[in-house]
Coordinates of C-alpha atoms and ligand atoms in Angstrom, one line a residue:
M175 CA -27.5 -46.3 17.9
K176 CA -29.2 -45.7 14.5
K177 CA -30.4 -42.2 17.3
I178 CA -26.9 -41.6 19.2
F179 CA -25.6 -41.9 15.7
L180 CA -28.4 -39.3 14.0
L181 CA -28.0 -36.8 16.7
T182 CA -23.6 -36.5 16.7
L183 CA -24.7 -36.1 13.1
I184 CA -27.4 -33.7 13.3
A185 CA -26.6 -31.5 16.6
P186 CA -23.0 -29.7 15.5
L187 CA -24.7 -28.0 11.8
T188 CA -27.7 -27.0 13.9
V189 CA -25.8 -24.7 16.2
F190 CA -23.1 -23.8 12.9
A191 CA -26.7 -23.0 11.3
Q192 CA -27.6 -20.3 14.4
N193 CA -24.0 -19.2 14.5
N194 CA -24.5 -18.7 10.2
A195 CA -27.7 -17.1 11.0
S196 CA -26.5 -14.8 14.2
D197 CA -23.7 -13.8 12.4
S198 CA -25.2 -12.8 9.2
S199 CA -27.4 -10.9 11.3
F200 CA -24.4 -9.6 13.0
I201 CA -22.8 -8.4 9.9
K202 CA -25.7 -6.9 8.1
N203 CA -25.7 -4.8 11.8
I204 CA -22.2 -3.3 11.2
S205 CA -23.3 -2.7 7.7
D206 CA -26.2 -1.0 8.0
N207 CA -23.8 1.0 10.9
I208 CA -21.6 2.7 8.9
L209 CA -23.2 3.3 6.1
S210 CA -25.7 4.9 7.5
S211 CA -22.4 6.8 9.0
R212 CA -20.7 9.8 7.7
A213 CA -17.6 9.5 9.8
S214 CA -15.1 7.5 8.1
Y215 CA -15.6 9.4 4.6
N216 CA -15.1 12.5 6.9
N217 CA -12.3 11.6 8.1
L218 CA -11.1 11.4 4.8
R219 CA -11.5 14.2 3.6
T220 CA -9.9 15.8 7.2
L221 CA -6.5 13.8 6.7
T222 CA -6.3 14.1 2.5
K223 CA -7.4 17.8 3.0
T224 CA -6.6 19.5 5.8
I225 CA -3.1 17.7 5.9
G226 CA -2.3 16.2 2.9
G227 CA 0.5 14.9 1.5
R228 CA 2.9 13.2 5.2
L229 CA 6.1 11.3 4.3
A230 CA 8.1 10.4 7.3
G231 CA 9.7 12.6 9.0
S232 CA 7.6 15.5 7.9
P233 CA 6.1 17.7 9.2
Q234 CA 2.6 17.0 8.3
M235 CA 3.2 13.8 9.2
V236 CA 3.4 14.7 12.6
K237 CA -0.3 17.3 12.7
A238 CA -1.5 12.8 10.6
E239 CA 0.1 11.4 14.1
Q240 CA -2.0 13.5 16.4
W241 CA -5.3 14.0 14.3
G242 CA -5.3 9.6 14.2
A243 CA -4.6 10.1 17.9
Q244 CA -7.6 12.0 18.7
A245 CA -10.0 10.4 16.0
L246 CA -8.5 6.6 17.7
R247 CA -10.2 8.4 20.4
D248 CA -13.3 9.7 19.2
A249 CA -14.0 6.2 17.7
G250 CA -14.1 5.0 20.9
A251 CA -10.2 3.5 21.0
D252 CA -10.1 2.2 25.5
N253 CA -7.0 3.6 25.1
V254 CA -4.3 5.3 22.7
M255 CA -0.9 4.9 22.4
L256 CA 1.9 6.1 20.3
Q257 CA 5.2 3.9 19.8
E258 CA 7.8 6.1 18.9
C259 CA 10.2 4.6 16.2
M260 CA 13.2 6.5 13.8
V261 CA 11.9 6.5 10.4
P262 CA 13.8 8.2 7.4
H263 CA 13.9 11.3 6.3
W264 CA 14.3 12.0 2.4
V265 CA 13.2 15.2 1.4
R266 CA 12.2 16.2 -2.6
G267 CA 14.0 19.5 -2.0
G268 CA 12.9 21.6 -5.0
K269 CA 10.9 21.2 -8.4
D270 CA 12.2 18.4 -10.0
K271 CA 12.7 18.7 -13.9
A272 CA 13.6 17.6 -17.1
S273 CA 14.2 17.8 -21.1
V274 CA 15.7 15.6 -24.2
T275 CA 17.7 17.0 -27.1
Y276 CA 17.3 16.0 -30.7
K277 CA 17.9 16.8 -33.9
N278 CA 15.0 16.5 -36.0
T279 CA 14.7 15.5 -40.2
N280 CA 15.1 19.2 -40.6
G281 CA 18.5 19.7 -38.3
E282 CA 16.8 21.6 -36.6
T283 CA 17.2 21.1 -32.9
I284 CA 14.2 20.3 -30.7
T285 CA 14.0 20.1 -26.9
M286 CA 11.1 18.3 -25.8
Q287 CA 9.7 18.8 -21.5
L288 CA 9.8 16.0 -19.6
N289 CA 7.3 15.5 -16.2
V290 CA 9.3 13.8 -14.1
L291 CA 9.5 13.2 -10.9
A292 CA 13.1 12.0 -8.4
L293 CA 12.2 8.7 -6.5
G294 CA 11.4 8.6 -2.9
N295 CA 15.1 8.2 -1.1
S296 CA 16.9 9.4 -4.0
N297 CA 19.5 11.4 -4.2
G298 CA 19.2 15.2 -6.6
S299 CA 21.4 15.7 -9.0
G300 CA 21.5 20.0 -7.7
P301 CA 20.9 23.1 -9.3
K302 CA 23.8 21.9 -12.6
G303 CA 21.3 19.0 -13.3
V304 CA 22.9 16.5 -15.0
Q305 CA 22.9 16.1 -18.6
A306 CA 24.2 12.8 -21.1
P307 CA 23.2 11.2 -24.1
L308 CA 19.7 9.1 -23.0
I309 CA 19.8 5.3 -23.9
R310 CA 17.7 3.3 -23.9
V311 CA 16.7 -0.4 -22.4
N312 CA 13.9 -2.3 -22.1
S313 CA 14.3 -4.8 -19.3
F314 CA 17.1 -5.6 -16.5
D315 CA 18.8 -8.0 -19.5
E316 CA 19.3 -5.4 -22.2
L317 CA 20.8 -3.2 -19.6
E318 CA 23.7 -6.5 -19.1
Q319 CA 23.8 -6.9 -23.2
K320 CA 24.8 -2.8 -23.4
K321 CA 26.9 -2.7 -20.7
D322 CA 29.8 -1.7 -22.4
Q323 CA 27.9 1.4 -23.6
L324 CA 26.4 2.9 -20.5
K325 CA 29.3 5.1 -18.9
G326 CA 28.6 8.9 -18.9
K327 CA 25.3 7.8 -19.7
I328 CA 21.7 8.0 -18.2
V329 CA 19.8 4.8 -18.7
F330 CA 15.9 5.3 -19.8
Y331 CA 14.8 2.0 -18.2
N332 CA 11.6 0.9 -20.4
C333 CA 9.8 -1.7 -19.5
P334 CA 5.6 -1.8 -19.9
F335 CA 2.6 -2.7 -17.5
E336 CA 2.0 -6.8 -18.2
D337 CA -1.5 -5.3 -19.5
T338 CA -2.6 -8.4 -19.3
F339 CA -3.0 -9.5 -15.7
I340 CA -6.2 -9.0 -14.7
R341 CA -5.2 -7.7 -11.8
T342 CA -2.5 -5.0 -12.0
F343 CA -0.6 -5.5 -8.3
E344 CA 0.7 -8.4 -10.6
A345 CA 2.3 -6.0 -13.4
Y346 CA 3.3 -3.5 -10.3
G347 CA 4.9 -6.5 -8.4
K348 CA 6.3 -7.5 -11.5
N349 CA 7.9 -4.2 -13.2
V350 CA 9.0 -2.0 -9.8
V351 CA 12.1 -4.0 -9.6
Y352 CA 13.3 -1.3 -12.3
R353 CA 12.0 1.6 -9.8
V354 CA 14.2 -0.1 -6.2
T355 CA 17.1 -0.8 -7.9
G356 CA 17.5 0.7 -11.8
A357 CA 19.4 3.1 -10.3
S358 CA 22.2 0.8 -8.7
R359 CA 22.2 -1.8 -11.4
A360 CA 23.2 1.0 -14.1
A361 CA 25.9 3.3 -12.3
K362 CA 27.5 -0.6 -12.1
Y363 CA 28.3 0.3 -15.2
G364 CA 29.1 3.9 -15.1
A365 CA 26.4 5.3 -16.1
I366 CA 25.5 9.1 -14.1
A367 CA 21.3 9.5 -14.1
V368 CA 18.7 6.7 -14.8
L369 CA 14.5 7.8 -15.8
V370 CA 12.4 5.2 -15.4
R371 CA 9.0 5.0 -17.0
S372 CA 6.6 5.1 -14.4
M373 CA 4.8 2.4 -12.4
S374 CA 1.1 3.0 -14.1
N375 CA -0.8 1.6 -16.8
S376 CA -3.0 5.6 -16.2
T377 CA -3.7 7.6 -20.1
N378 CA -2.5 10.6 -18.4
N379 CA 0.8 12.1 -18.1
D380 CA 0.9 12.3 -14.5
P381 CA 4.4 11.1 -13.0
H382 CA 4.4 8.0 -10.1
T383 CA 7.7 8.4 -7.6
G384 CA 8.1 5.7 -5.3
A385 CA 10.8 4.7 -3.2
M386 CA 13.7 3.7 -4.6
R387 CA 17.1 2.0 -2.9
Y388 CA 20.9 2.0 -3.5
N389 CA 23.0 0.0 -3.6
D390 CA 26.2 1.1 -1.4
S391 CA 28.6 -0.2 -3.8
F392 CA 27.9 2.3 -6.1
P393 CA 27.6 5.5 -7.1
K394 CA 24.3 7.0 -5.9
I395 CA 23.0 8.9 -9.2
P396 CA 19.8 10.1 -9.7
A397 CA 16.0 8.7 -10.7
A398 CA 13.4 10.2 -11.4
A399 CA 10.5 8.6 -12.8
V400 CA 8.6 10.3 -16.5
G401 CA 4.9 10.3 -17.0
L402 CA 3.8 8.0 -20.0
R403 CA 3.0 9.9 -22.5
D404 CA 5.8 11.2 -22.6
V405 CA 7.5 7.8 -22.5
E406 CA 5.6 7.1 -26.0
K407 CA 7.4 10.2 -27.3
L408 CA 10.5 9.1 -26.1
D409 CA 9.5 5.9 -27.6
T410 CA 8.9 6.9 -30.9
L411 CA 12.0 8.7 -31.0
F412 CA 14.5 6.1 -30.3
D413 CA 12.1 3.6 -32.8
N414 CA 13.3 6.3 -35.5
G415 CA 16.4 5.9 -34.5
V416 CA 16.8 9.1 -33.0
Q417 CA 19.9 10.2 -30.8
L418 CA 18.7 12.5 -27.4
T419 CA 20.1 13.4 -24.9
A420 CA 18.2 14.2 -22.1
Q421 CA 19.1 16.8 -18.7
L422 CA 18.0 16.3 -15.5
F423 CA 17.1 18.8 -12.4
T424 CA 16.1 17.0 -8.7
Y425 CA 17.2 18.3 -5.7
G426 CA 16.1 15.0 -3.7
K427 CA 18.2 15.1 0.0
M428 CA 18.2 11.9 2.3
L429 CA 18.8 14.0 5.7
P430 CA 19.2 12.0 9.2
D431 CA 16.2 9.4 10.7
T432 CA 14.3 11.3 12.7
I433 CA 11.3 10.5 15.4
G434 CA 8.6 8.8 14.0
H435 CA 5.2 7.5 15.9
N436 CA 2.7 4.3 15.0
V437 CA -0.6 5.3 16.3
V438 CA -2.5 3.0 18.3
G439 CA -6.0 2.1 19.4
E440 CA -7.0 -0.8 21.5
L441 CA -10.7 -2.5 22.9
K442 CA -10.0 -4.7 25.5
G443 CA -10.3 -7.9 25.0
T444 CA -13.0 -9.4 27.4
E445 CA -11.4 -12.8 27.5
F446 CA -8.2 -13.0 25.7
P447 CA -6.4 -9.8 26.8
N448 CA -2.8 -10.4 25.5
E449 CA -4.3 -12.8 22.4
I450 CA -3.9 -9.4 19.6
I451 CA -5.5 -9.5 16.4
T452 CA -4.5 -6.8 14.8
V453 CA -6.3 -4.3 11.9
G454 CA -4.1 -1.1 9.9
G455 CA -3.1 0.7 7.3
H456 CA -0.3 3.3 7.1
L457 CA -0.4 7.5 8.0
D458 CA 1.6 8.2 5.9
S459 CA 2.2 8.8 1.3
W460 CA 3.6 10.3 -0.7
D461 CA 4.7 13.4 -0.6
V462 CA 3.5 14.8 -4.6
N463 CA -1.2 14.0 -3.2
E464 CA -2.6 13.9 -0.8
G465 CA -2.7 9.9 0.1
A466 CA -6.3 9.7 -0.3
H467 CA -6.5 5.6 -1.3
D468 CA -2.6 5.0 -0.3
D469 CA -3.9 5.4 2.5
G470 CA -5.8 7.4 3.9
T471 CA -8.4 5.0 3.2
G472 CA -6.6 2.0 5.5
V473 CA -6.5 4.3 7.4
T474 CA -9.7 5.6 7.9
Q475 CA -12.0 2.0 7.2
T476 CA -10.0 1.1 10.5
I477 CA -11.2 3.8 12.5
E478 CA -13.7 3.3 10.9
V479 CA -14.0 -0.5 12.3
L480 CA -13.6 0.4 15.9
R481 CA -16.0 3.6 15.7
A482 CA -19.2 1.0 14.6
F483 CA -18.1 -1.9 17.2
K484 CA -18.3 0.4 19.6
A485 CA -21.7 2.0 18.2
L486 CA -23.2 -1.6 17.6
G487 CA -21.5 -3.0 21.7
F488 CA -18.9 -4.9 20.5
Q489 CA -16.7 -6.5 22.7
P490 CA -14.4 -8.9 21.4
R491 CA -13.1 -11.7 23.2
H492 CA -9.6 -10.7 21.9
T493 CA -7.7 -7.3 22.1
I494 CA -7.8 -6.0 19.1
R495 CA -5.5 -3.2 18.3
F496 CA -6.1 0.0 15.6
V497 CA -2.9 0.6 14.4
L498 CA -1.5 3.5 12.1
F499 CA 1.3 2.0 10.4
A500 CA 4.2 4.7 10.1
N501 CA 6.4 5.1 7.7
E502 CA 5.4 2.5 4.7
E503 CA 6.7 3.8 1.8
N504 CA 10.3 4.5 2.0
G505 CA 11.7 2.0 5.5
T506 CA 8.4 0.2 6.6
R507 CA 9.9 1.0 9.2
G508 CA 7.1 1.3 11.3
G509 CA 5.7 -2.2 10.7
K510 CA 9.1 -3.8 12.2
K511 CA 8.6 -1.5 15.7
Y512 CA 5.3 -3.1 16.2
A513 CA 6.7 -6.4 15.7
E514 CA 9.6 -5.8 17.6
L515 CA 7.2 -4.1 20.7
A516 CA 5.3 -7.6 20.8
K517 CA 7.7 -9.5 20.9
Q518 CA 9.7 -7.0 23.3
N519 CA 6.7 -7.8 25.2
N520 CA 5.4 -11.2 25.2
E521 CA 2.7 -9.9 23.4
K522 CA 0.5 -12.6 21.2
P523 CA -0.1 -11.7 18.2
V524 CA -3.3 -14.3 16.5
F525 CA -4.4 -12.4 13.7
A526 CA -3.2 -9.5 11.6
L527 CA -5.4 -7.4 8.8
E528 CA -4.3 -4.2 6.1
S529 CA -5.8 -2.3 4.2
D530 CA -3.2 -0.7 1.4
A531 CA -4.1 -1.4 -1.8
G532 CA -7.1 1.7 -2.5
G533 CA -10.1 2.3 -1.0
F534 CA -12.2 1.3 -4.3
T535 CA -15.3 -2.1 -3.8
P536 CA -14.1 -4.7 -2.2
R537 CA -13.8 -7.6 -3.9
G538 CA -12.5 -10.4 -1.6
F539 CA -9.2 -11.1 1.0
S540 CA -6.1 -12.7 0.2
F541 CA -4.2 -14.2 3.4
T542 CA -0.8 -15.8 4.2
L543 CA -1.6 -18.9 6.7
N544 CA -1.7 -22.2 7.5
D545 CA -4.0 -25.1 5.9
S546 CA -6.8 -25.6 8.9
S547 CA -7.5 -21.0 9.1
W548 CA -7.6 -21.1 5.6
N549 CA -10.7 -24.4 5.4
K550 CA -12.4 -22.6 8.8
I551 CA -11.9 -19.4 6.8
A552 CA -13.3 -20.3 3.6
S553 CA -16.2 -21.8 5.4
W554 CA -17.2 -18.0 5.6
K555 CA -17.5 -16.9 2.5
K556 CA -21.0 -17.2 2.0
L557 CA -21.2 -14.7 4.8
F558 CA -19.1 -12.1 2.9
E559 CA -21.7 -12.9 -0.5
P560 CA -24.0 -9.7 0.2
Y561 CA -21.2 -6.8 0.7
G562 CA -18.8 -8.1 -2.1
G563 CA -15.1 -9.6 0.0
C564 CA -15.4 -12.9 -0.6
D565 CA -13.2 -13.7 -3.3
F566 CA -11.1 -15.2 -1.2
S567 CA -6.9 -16.1 -2.3
R568 CA -4.0 -17.1 -0.2
G569 CA -0.4 -15.1 -0.2
G570 CA -1.2 -12.1 0.9
G571 CA 0.0 -10.0 3.4
G572 CA 0.7 -6.8 3.7
A573 CA 3.9 -4.1 4.0
D574 CA 3.1 -3.0 7.8
I575 CA 2.1 -6.6 8.7
E576 CA 4.9 -9.0 7.2
A577 CA 7.2 -8.2 10.3
L578 CA 4.7 -9.6 12.6
H579 CA 3.8 -12.6 10.0
E580 CA 7.7 -13.3 9.6
T581 CA 8.4 -12.4 14.4
F582 CA 5.5 -15.0 15.2
G583 CA 4.3 -16.5 12.5
T584 CA 0.7 -14.9 13.0
P585 CA -1.9 -15.3 10.2
V586 CA -2.0 -13.0 8.0
A587 CA -4.7 -11.1 5.2
E588 CA -5.3 -8.4 3.1
L589 CA -8.1 -6.4 2.0
I590 CA -8.7 -7.3 -2.2
P591 CA -10.5 -4.0 -3.6
D592 CA -11.1 -3.4 -7.2
S593 CA -7.3 -2.8 -8.8
Q594 CA -8.3 -1.5 -12.1
R595 CA -7.7 2.6 -11.6
Y596 CA -5.2 2.1 -8.6
F597 CA -2.4 2.5 -10.6
D598 CA -3.6 5.5 -12.7
I599 CA -3.0 7.9 -9.5
H600 CA -0.6 5.8 -7.0
H601 CA 1.8 7.8 -5.6
A602 CA 0.6 10.7 -8.6
A603 CA -0.5 13.7 -8.4
G604 CA -4.3 12.1 -9.0
D605 CA -4.3 10.1 -6.1
V606 CA -6.3 12.5 -4.0
F607 CA -9.6 12.8 -2.2
E608 CA -12.2 13.2 -4.6
A609 CA -10.7 10.7 -6.6
V610 CA -12.4 7.7 -3.8
N611 CA -16.6 7.3 -3.3
A612 CA -17.4 7.4 0.0
R613 CA -19.7 4.6 0.0
E614 CA -16.4 1.8 -1.7
L615 CA -14.6 3.8 1.2
K616 CA -17.9 2.1 3.1
L617 CA -18.1 -1.4 1.7
G618 CA -13.8 -1.6 2.6
A619 CA -14.7 -1.4 6.5
I620 CA -18.0 -3.3 6.6
N621 CA -15.9 -6.1 5.0
M622 CA -12.9 -5.5 7.5
A623 CA -15.1 -5.7 10.5
A624 CA -17.3 -8.7 9.1
L625 CA -13.8 -10.5 8.7
L626 CA -12.3 -9.5 12.7
Y627 CA -15.7 -10.3 13.9
L628 CA -15.4 -13.8 12.4
V629 CA -12.3 -14.1 13.7
D630 CA -12.8 -13.1 17.3
K631 CA -15.3 -15.5 17.4
Y632 CA -14.1 -18.3 16.0
D633 CA -10.7 -18.5 16.1
L634 CA -8.2 -19.8 13.3
Ligands
ZN263 ZN1 0.2 1.8 0.2

């Protein structure tokens, strides 16, 4: 009796130890392969420098789709397909401009230029611009308190990032509602335009664009983000009781929806070809930068995982899909189409991973899944320690794989890189190729590949 008991206790432990050793050595092979390859960094250079900013509906996005399909073929995909979807087609339409005028203590009229960018999806003021007294509010509560004073005015939303959050995404998550819904909430009370403090904690004056959304019940007024140094100057003037008049010129226009594509490369599963593991990033970006960290790094990491798997002769048990999603920034239509097609085709999505939080040093992953899957994943943590991605948390996912989770209950995860520098450049001019470090980019891909390898081997 005693002997049998010992055997049953020891056998699984031995199997686990052996697996662990073979897993850690395979992950080391992945790491060696990716760190010795220039492929991901070269791909990022081509995407950012040759193609550049690529908003949904733009000619650059069409080029990016063609480039992405070829890059997936070059990386060794068994097949590459384009999934057509209708995407919004917003254009900036011109050079955004704003200024404020006021009287200084000597009674002289001063005009101060503001560094601004129209918010994505917003309607422009047109060449005549809008001009009106500027009124500052620090929150929606304050907006409501001042609702009787807003008619005919331009509202300046000035809610700063919460500096005490360690993860800057929390500050963004808390404040982004001002960018997304601020215009309509002010238009409801008769405001004729809004200026929004940039969603950033940067020390420069670059404005940060990003998607906004109109509520159809109210006039669709112009909306622009202001650089943080200019925000500070405005703040000082308001604090001193100075009366400001603002002028804003924007040219944004929403054209009819147009055709876009998710670009999908596939590695066929040997045992469960109909069970799909998805990994991806979004191919589109804002128009005002090169979309390097957002999300060129997620795209090139996705392609790099495929390249490394093929280079190492890895054959997954499940089919792995490498997806470059269309239109995350101002519509998430690509992610929605991907889930819709999976449903239509009776697919069985078993896991999805997204990289869309920048190409900085990986710290870990955040997961949305049930307790038993979570316990399984938590037992792999040690395998990630050498590569930095060992901080596992719950609650995360990704904008492009959210629809998959909602449709099928698919377990989802996102790569969590260090977030301290992300919002310096997010949706601003500084998000360029030079802001990405090649080794940080590769480390992200290594951790992603390791996670996919383990999910494929052990299931969730
Ligand atoms: Zn993004």
